[in-house]
Coordinates of C-alpha atoms and ligand atoms in Angstrom, one line a residue:
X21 CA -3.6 -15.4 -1.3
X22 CA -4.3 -15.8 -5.2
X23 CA -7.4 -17.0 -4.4
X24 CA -8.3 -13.6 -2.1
X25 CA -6.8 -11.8 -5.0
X26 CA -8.7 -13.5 -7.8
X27 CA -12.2 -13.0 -6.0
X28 CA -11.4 -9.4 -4.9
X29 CA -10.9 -8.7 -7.8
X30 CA -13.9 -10.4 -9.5
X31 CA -15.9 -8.4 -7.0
X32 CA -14.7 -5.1 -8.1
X33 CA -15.0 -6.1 -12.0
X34 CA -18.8 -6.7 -10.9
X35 CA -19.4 -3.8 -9.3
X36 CA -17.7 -1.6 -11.5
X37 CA -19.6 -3.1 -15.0
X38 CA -23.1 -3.2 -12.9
X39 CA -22.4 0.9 -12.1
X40 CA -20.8 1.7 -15.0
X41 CA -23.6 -0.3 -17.0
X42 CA -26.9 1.3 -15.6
X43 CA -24.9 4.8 -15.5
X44 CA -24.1 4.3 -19.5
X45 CA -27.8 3.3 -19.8
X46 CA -29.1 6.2 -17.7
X47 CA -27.2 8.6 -20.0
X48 CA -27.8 6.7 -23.4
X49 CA -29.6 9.5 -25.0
X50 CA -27.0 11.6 -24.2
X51 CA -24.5 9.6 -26.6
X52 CA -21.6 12.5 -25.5
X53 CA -22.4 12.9 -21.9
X54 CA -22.4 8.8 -22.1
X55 CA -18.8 8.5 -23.6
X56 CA -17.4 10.8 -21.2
X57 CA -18.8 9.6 -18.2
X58 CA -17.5 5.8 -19.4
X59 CA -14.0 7.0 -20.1
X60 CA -14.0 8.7 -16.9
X61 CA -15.4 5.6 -15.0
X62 CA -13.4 3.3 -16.8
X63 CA -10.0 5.5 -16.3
X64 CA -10.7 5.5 -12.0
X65 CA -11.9 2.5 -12.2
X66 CA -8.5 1.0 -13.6
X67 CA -6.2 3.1 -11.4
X68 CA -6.2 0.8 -8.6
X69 CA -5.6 -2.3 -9.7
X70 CA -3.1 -1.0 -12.0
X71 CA -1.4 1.0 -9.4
X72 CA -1.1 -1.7 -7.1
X73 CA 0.7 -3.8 -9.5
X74 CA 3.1 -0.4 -10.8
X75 CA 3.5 -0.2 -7.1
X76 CA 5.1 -4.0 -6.2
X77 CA 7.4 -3.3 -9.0
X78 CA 8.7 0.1 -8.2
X79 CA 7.3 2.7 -5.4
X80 CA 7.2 6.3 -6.7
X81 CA 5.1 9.5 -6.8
X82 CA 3.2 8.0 -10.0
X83 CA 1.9 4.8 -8.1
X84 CA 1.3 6.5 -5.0
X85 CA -1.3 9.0 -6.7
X86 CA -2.4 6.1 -8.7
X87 CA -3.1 4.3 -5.6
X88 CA -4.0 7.4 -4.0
X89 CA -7.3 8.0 -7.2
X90 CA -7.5 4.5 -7.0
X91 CA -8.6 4.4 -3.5
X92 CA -10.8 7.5 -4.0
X93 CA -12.7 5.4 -6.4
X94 CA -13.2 2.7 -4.3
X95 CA -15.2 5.4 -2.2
X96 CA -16.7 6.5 -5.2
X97 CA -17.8 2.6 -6.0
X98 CA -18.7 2.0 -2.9
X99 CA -21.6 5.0 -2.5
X100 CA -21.9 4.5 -6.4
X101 CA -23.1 0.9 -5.9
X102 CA -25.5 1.5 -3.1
X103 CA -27.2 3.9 -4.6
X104 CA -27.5 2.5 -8.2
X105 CA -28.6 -0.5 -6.5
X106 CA -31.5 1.6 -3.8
X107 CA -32.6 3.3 -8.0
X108 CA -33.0 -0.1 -9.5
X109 CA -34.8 -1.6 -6.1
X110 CA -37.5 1.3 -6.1
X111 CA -37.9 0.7 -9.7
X112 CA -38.3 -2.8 -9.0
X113 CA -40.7 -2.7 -6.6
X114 CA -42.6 -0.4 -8.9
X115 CA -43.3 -3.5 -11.4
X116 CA -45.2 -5.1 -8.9
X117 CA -46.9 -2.0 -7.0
X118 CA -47.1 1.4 -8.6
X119 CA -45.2 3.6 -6.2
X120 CA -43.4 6.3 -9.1
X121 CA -46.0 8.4 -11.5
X122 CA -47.1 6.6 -14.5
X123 CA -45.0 8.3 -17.1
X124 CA -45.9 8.3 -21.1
X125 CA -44.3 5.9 -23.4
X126 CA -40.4 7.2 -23.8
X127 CA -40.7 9.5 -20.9
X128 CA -38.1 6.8 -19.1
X129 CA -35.1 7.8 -21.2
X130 CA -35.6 11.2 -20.8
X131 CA -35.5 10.9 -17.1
X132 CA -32.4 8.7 -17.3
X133 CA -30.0 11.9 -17.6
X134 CA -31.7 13.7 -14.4
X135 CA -31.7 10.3 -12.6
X136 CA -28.4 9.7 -13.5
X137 CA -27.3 13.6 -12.3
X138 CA -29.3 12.4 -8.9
X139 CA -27.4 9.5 -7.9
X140 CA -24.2 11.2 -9.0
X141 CA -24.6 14.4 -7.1
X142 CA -25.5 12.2 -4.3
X143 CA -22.3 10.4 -4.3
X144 CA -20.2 13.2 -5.4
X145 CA -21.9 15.1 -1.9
X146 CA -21.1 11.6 0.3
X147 CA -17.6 11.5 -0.8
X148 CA -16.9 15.0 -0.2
X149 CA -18.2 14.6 2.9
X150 CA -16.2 11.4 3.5
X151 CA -13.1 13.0 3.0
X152 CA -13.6 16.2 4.9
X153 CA -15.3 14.3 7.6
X154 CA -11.6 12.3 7.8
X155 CA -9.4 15.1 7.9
X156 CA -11.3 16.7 10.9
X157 CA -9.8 15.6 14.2
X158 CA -12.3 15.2 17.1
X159 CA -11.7 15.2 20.7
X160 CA -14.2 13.1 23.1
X161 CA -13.2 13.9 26.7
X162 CA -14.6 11.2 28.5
X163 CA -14.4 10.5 32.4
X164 CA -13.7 7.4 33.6
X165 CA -14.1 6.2 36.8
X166 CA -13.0 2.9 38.3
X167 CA -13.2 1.2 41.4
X168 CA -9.9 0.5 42.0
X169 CA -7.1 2.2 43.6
X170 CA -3.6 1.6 42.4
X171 CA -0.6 2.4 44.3
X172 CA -0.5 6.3 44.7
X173 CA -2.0 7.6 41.1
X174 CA -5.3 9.4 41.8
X175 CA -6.4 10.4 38.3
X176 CA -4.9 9.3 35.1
X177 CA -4.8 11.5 31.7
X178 CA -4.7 8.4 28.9
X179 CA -4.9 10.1 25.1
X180 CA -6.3 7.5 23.0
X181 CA -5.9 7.7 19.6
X182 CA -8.2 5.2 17.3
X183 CA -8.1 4.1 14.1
X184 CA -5.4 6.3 12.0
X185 CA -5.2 4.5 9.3
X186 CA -1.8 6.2 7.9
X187 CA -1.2 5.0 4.3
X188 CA -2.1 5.8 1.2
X189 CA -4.1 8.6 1.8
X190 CA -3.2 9.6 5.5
X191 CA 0.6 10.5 5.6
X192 CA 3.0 12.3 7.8
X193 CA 1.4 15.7 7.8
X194 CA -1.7 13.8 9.4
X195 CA 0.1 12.2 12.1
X196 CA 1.6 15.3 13.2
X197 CA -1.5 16.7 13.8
X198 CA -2.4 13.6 15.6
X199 CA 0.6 14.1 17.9
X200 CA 0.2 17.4 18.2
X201 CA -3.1 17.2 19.6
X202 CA -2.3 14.3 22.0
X203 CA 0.3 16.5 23.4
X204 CA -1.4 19.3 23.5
X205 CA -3.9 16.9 26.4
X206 CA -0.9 16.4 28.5
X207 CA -1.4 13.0 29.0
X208 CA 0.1 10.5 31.5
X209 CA -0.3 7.5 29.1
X210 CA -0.7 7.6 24.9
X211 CA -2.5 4.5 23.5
X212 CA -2.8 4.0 19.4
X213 CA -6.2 1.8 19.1
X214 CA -7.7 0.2 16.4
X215 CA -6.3 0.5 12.7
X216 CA -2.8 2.5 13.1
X217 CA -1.2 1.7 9.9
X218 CA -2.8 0.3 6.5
X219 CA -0.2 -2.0 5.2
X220 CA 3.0 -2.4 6.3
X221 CA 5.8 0.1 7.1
X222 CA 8.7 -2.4 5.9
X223 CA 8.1 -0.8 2.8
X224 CA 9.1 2.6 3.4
X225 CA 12.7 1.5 4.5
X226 CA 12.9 -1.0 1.2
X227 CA 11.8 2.5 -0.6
X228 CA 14.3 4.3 0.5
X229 CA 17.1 1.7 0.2
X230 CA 16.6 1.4 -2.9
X231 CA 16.3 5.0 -4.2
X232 CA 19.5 5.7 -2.4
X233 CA 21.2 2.4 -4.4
X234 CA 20.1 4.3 -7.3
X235 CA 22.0 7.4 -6.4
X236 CA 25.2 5.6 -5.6
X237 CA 25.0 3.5 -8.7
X238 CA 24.6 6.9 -10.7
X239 CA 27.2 8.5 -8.8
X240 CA 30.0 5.9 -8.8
X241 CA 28.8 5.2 -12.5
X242 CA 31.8 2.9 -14.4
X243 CA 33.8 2.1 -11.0
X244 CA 33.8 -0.7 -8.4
X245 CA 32.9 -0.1 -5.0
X246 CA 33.8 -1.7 -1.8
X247 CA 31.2 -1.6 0.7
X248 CA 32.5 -2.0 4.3
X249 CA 29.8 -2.8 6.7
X250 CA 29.8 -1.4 10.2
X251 CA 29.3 -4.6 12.4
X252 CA 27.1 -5.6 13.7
X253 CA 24.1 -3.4 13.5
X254 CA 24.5 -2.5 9.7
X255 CA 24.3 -6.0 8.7
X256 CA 20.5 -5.3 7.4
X257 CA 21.2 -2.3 5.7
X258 CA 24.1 -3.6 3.8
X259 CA 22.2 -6.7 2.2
X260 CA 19.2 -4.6 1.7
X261 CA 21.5 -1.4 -0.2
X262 CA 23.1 -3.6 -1.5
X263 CA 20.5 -5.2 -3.7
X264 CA 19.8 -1.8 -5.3
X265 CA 23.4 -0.9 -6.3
X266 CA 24.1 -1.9 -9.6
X267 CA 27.5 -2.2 -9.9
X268 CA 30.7 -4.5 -9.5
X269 CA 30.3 -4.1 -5.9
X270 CA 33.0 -6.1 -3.0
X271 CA 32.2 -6.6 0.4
X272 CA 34.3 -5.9 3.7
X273 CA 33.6 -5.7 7.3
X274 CA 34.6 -4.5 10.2
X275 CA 33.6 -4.5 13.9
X276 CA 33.4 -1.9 16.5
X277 CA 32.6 -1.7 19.8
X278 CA 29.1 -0.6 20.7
X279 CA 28.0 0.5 23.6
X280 CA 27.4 -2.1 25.5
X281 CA 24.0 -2.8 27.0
X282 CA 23.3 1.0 28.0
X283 CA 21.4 3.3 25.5
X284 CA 24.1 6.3 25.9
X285 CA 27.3 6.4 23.8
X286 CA 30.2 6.6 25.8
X287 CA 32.3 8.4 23.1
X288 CA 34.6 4.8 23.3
X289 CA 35.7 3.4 20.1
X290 CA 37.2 0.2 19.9
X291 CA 38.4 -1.9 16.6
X292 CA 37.6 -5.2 17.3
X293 CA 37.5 -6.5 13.7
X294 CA 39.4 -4.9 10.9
X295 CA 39.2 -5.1 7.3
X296 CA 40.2 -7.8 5.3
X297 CA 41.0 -6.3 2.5
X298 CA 43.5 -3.6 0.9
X299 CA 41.3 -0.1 0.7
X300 CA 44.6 1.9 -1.0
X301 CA 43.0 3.3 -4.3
X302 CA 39.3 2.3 -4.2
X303 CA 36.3 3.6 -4.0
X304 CA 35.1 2.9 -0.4
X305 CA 31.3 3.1 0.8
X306 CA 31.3 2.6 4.5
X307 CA 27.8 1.3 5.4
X308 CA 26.3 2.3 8.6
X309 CA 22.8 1.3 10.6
X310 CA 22.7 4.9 12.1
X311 CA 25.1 7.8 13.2
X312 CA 24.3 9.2 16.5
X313 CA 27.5 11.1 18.0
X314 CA 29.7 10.3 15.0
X315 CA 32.2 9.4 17.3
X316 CA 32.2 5.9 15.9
X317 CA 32.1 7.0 12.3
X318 CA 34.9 10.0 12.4
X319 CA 37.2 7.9 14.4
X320 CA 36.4 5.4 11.6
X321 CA 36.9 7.4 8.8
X322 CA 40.3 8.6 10.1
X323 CA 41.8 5.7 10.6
X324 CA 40.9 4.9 7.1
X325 CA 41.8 7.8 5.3
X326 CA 45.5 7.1 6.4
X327 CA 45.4 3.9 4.4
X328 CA 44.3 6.3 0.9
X329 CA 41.8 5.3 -0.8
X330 CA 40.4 6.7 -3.9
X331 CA 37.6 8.0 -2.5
X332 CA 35.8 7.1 0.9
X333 CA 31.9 8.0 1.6
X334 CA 29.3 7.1 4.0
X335 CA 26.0 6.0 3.8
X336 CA 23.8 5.7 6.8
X337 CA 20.2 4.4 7.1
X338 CA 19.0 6.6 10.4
X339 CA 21.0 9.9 11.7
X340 CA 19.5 11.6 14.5
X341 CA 19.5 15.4 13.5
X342 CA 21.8 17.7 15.4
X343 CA 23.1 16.0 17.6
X344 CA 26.6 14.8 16.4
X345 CA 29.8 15.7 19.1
X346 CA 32.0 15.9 16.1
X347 CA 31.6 17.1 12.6
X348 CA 30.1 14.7 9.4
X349 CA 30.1 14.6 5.9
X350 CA 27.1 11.7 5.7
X351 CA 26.6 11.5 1.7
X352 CA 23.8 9.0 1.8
X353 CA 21.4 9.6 4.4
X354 CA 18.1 7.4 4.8
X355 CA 15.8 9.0 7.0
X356 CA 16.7 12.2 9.6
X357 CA 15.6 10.9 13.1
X358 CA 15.1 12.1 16.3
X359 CA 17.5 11.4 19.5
X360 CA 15.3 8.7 20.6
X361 CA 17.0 5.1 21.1
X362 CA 15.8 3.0 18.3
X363 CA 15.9 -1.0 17.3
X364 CA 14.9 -3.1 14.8
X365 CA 16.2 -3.7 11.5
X366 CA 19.9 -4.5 12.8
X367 CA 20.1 -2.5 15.5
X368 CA 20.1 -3.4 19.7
X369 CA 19.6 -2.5 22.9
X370 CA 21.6 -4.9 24.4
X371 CA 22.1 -7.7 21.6
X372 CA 18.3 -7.6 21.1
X373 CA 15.5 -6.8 18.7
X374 CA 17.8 -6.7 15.8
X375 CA 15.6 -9.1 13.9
X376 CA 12.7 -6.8 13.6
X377 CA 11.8 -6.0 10.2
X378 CA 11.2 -2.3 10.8
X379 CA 12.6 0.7 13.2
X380 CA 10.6 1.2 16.2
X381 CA 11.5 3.6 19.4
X382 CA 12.5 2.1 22.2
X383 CA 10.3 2.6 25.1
X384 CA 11.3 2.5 29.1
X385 CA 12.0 -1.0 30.2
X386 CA 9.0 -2.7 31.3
Ligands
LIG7 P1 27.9 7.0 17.3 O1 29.3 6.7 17.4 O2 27.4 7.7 18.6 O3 27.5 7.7 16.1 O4 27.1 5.6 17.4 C1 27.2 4.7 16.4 C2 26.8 3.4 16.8 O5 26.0 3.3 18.0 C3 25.8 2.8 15.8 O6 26.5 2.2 14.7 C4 25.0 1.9 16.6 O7 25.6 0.6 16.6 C5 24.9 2.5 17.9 N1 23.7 3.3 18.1 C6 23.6 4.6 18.1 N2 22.3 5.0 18.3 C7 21.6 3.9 18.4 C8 20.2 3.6 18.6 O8 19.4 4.5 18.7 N3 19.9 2.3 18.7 C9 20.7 1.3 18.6 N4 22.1 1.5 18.4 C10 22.5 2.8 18.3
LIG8 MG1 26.7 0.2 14.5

């Protein structure tokens, strides 16, 4: 891994000095079109880098646009390079066999600025390009046929998808459009080929954790908290939160029944672990995985208000939107969800998947 990391990023020094170089040369008797153009170059150039490291320390709207420039000038590099490299190679080959006009003595630093206005209206025109040419969704209808004949389906509608690439630069806004469009094909079977995400997605719940630690932290600023944890799904979310709150924080448990092994609540709420310690005058912070019907969480919050704390709050990774049987004051909610059945990151279906490291929709049983 260092090793990757120490020769990408000797790669990327290269290429930036060998651009940045010639373009400085190109412009030299143009000594304040030539500092501007090497701040400028020099500023991209470090964004990325720079924002990747910002960005393992803390994840906010500065390092994403950081890493957002930053990955616009690795386009910019990229055309930059090739076609700094296709000047030099003609000029090269012009030592040996005389293929550009013979130009007077000095004439070659006066073309250096138009040269230099040349390879960067060429790159600025491929980059534009680029970018446009990503945002544009096309459709290829294509029809399939194949030999085969399986049970009773007759023709099949699949919507394939390829390479999204969400991340840095392609976020939600561009997967709705995505989805949208899918839909809009009425399709019997959705595929996601090639490149879906850039990175990893862990990151976003670890993002999110940890903004809301920083709220709770501010708000119960000078007290000590006692998080109870919701066993067994919010297990995860409790060590995760936790890490973020920074406070003199106590831990507690309880366990409730789930639903069993179907994917429906059945509005049953069963106690089978209580709390092991005294909640009468403290701040409690009742820690959930996710809050579909509230039933669990209202029956919960009753039968600990009668014991009087100081104050009792929830805080809930996941809460599918609109859909709660009973009323909810959630004051910490992670992400707003659909009614889809989820797992992963402490939660089951049946007493599985708990271990994945992100939140995925549960599909029909295969
Ligand atoms: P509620 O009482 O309907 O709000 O359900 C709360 C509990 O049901 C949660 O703590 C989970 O354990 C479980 N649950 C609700 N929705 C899901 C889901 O989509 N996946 C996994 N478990 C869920
Ligand atoms: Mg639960």
């Amino acid at each position: 891994m260092l090793a990757f990391v120490a020769i990408a990023l000797a790669v990327y020094g290269l290429v930036n000095f060998y651009i940045g170089r010639r373009g400085a040369q190109a412009l030299a008797s143009v000594p304040a079109a030539r500092a501007i153009f090497l701040v400028l170059f020099i500023g991209l150039a470090l964004l990325f880098p720079l924002g990747r490291i910002l960005m393992s320390y803390a994840r906010n709207g500065l390092t994403s646009i950081l890493v957002e420039l930053g990955t616009f000038h690795l386009a910019v590099m990229l055309y930059g390079f090739m076609a700094v490299l296709a000047v030099d190679l003609v000029r090269l080959i012009n030592v040996f066999v005389r293929i550009l006009p013979a130009s007077p003595a000095g004439e070659g630093a006066r073309s250096g600025p138009t040269v230099f206005a040349a390879v960067a209206g060429v790159v600025a025109l491929t980059v534009a390009y680029g970018a446009w040419n990503a945002t544009r969704l096309r459709t290829v209808e294509l029809d399939l046929h194949v030999p085969a004949k399986a049970g009773a389906v007759d023709t099949l509608a699949v919507a394939v998808a390829s390479d999204l690439h969400l991340g840095a630069l392609v976020g939600p806004r561009r997967l709705e459009k995505v989805v949208d469009r899918m839909n809009g094909l009425e399709p019997d079977v959705v595929l996601f080929a090639g490149d879906i995400v850039d990175e990893t997605v862990t990151e976003e719940i670890e993002a999110k954790l940890a903004e809301m630690g920083k709220r709770i932290t501010e708000d119960y600023e000078g007290k000590d908290v006692l998080l109870v944890g919701v066993l067994r799904g919010a297990f995860m979310v409790m060590a995760d939160l936790a890490r973020h709150i920074d406070l003199p924080v106590e831990f507690d448990f309880m366990a409730v029944s789930s639903y069993g092994a179907s994917t429906q609540t059945s509005g049953v709420v069963r106690i089978l672990k209580d709390l092991d310690e005294e909640i009468a005058g403290r701040h409690v912070l009742i820690v959930e995985d996710i809050i579909d019907s509230g039933l669990t969480l209202s029956y919960l919050m009753k039968s600990l208000n009668v014991r009087k704390p100081a104050s009792l709050e929830i805080a809930t990774l996941l809460l599918k939107e609109g859909i709660q049987r009973v009323p909810i004051e959630v004051k910490y909610v992670g992400f707003p969800i659909g009614p889809e059945f989820v797992v992963g990151y402490g939660l089951d279906y049946a007493g599985k998947y708990r271990n994945l490291p992100y939140v995925g929709v549960m599909g029909a049983e295969t």
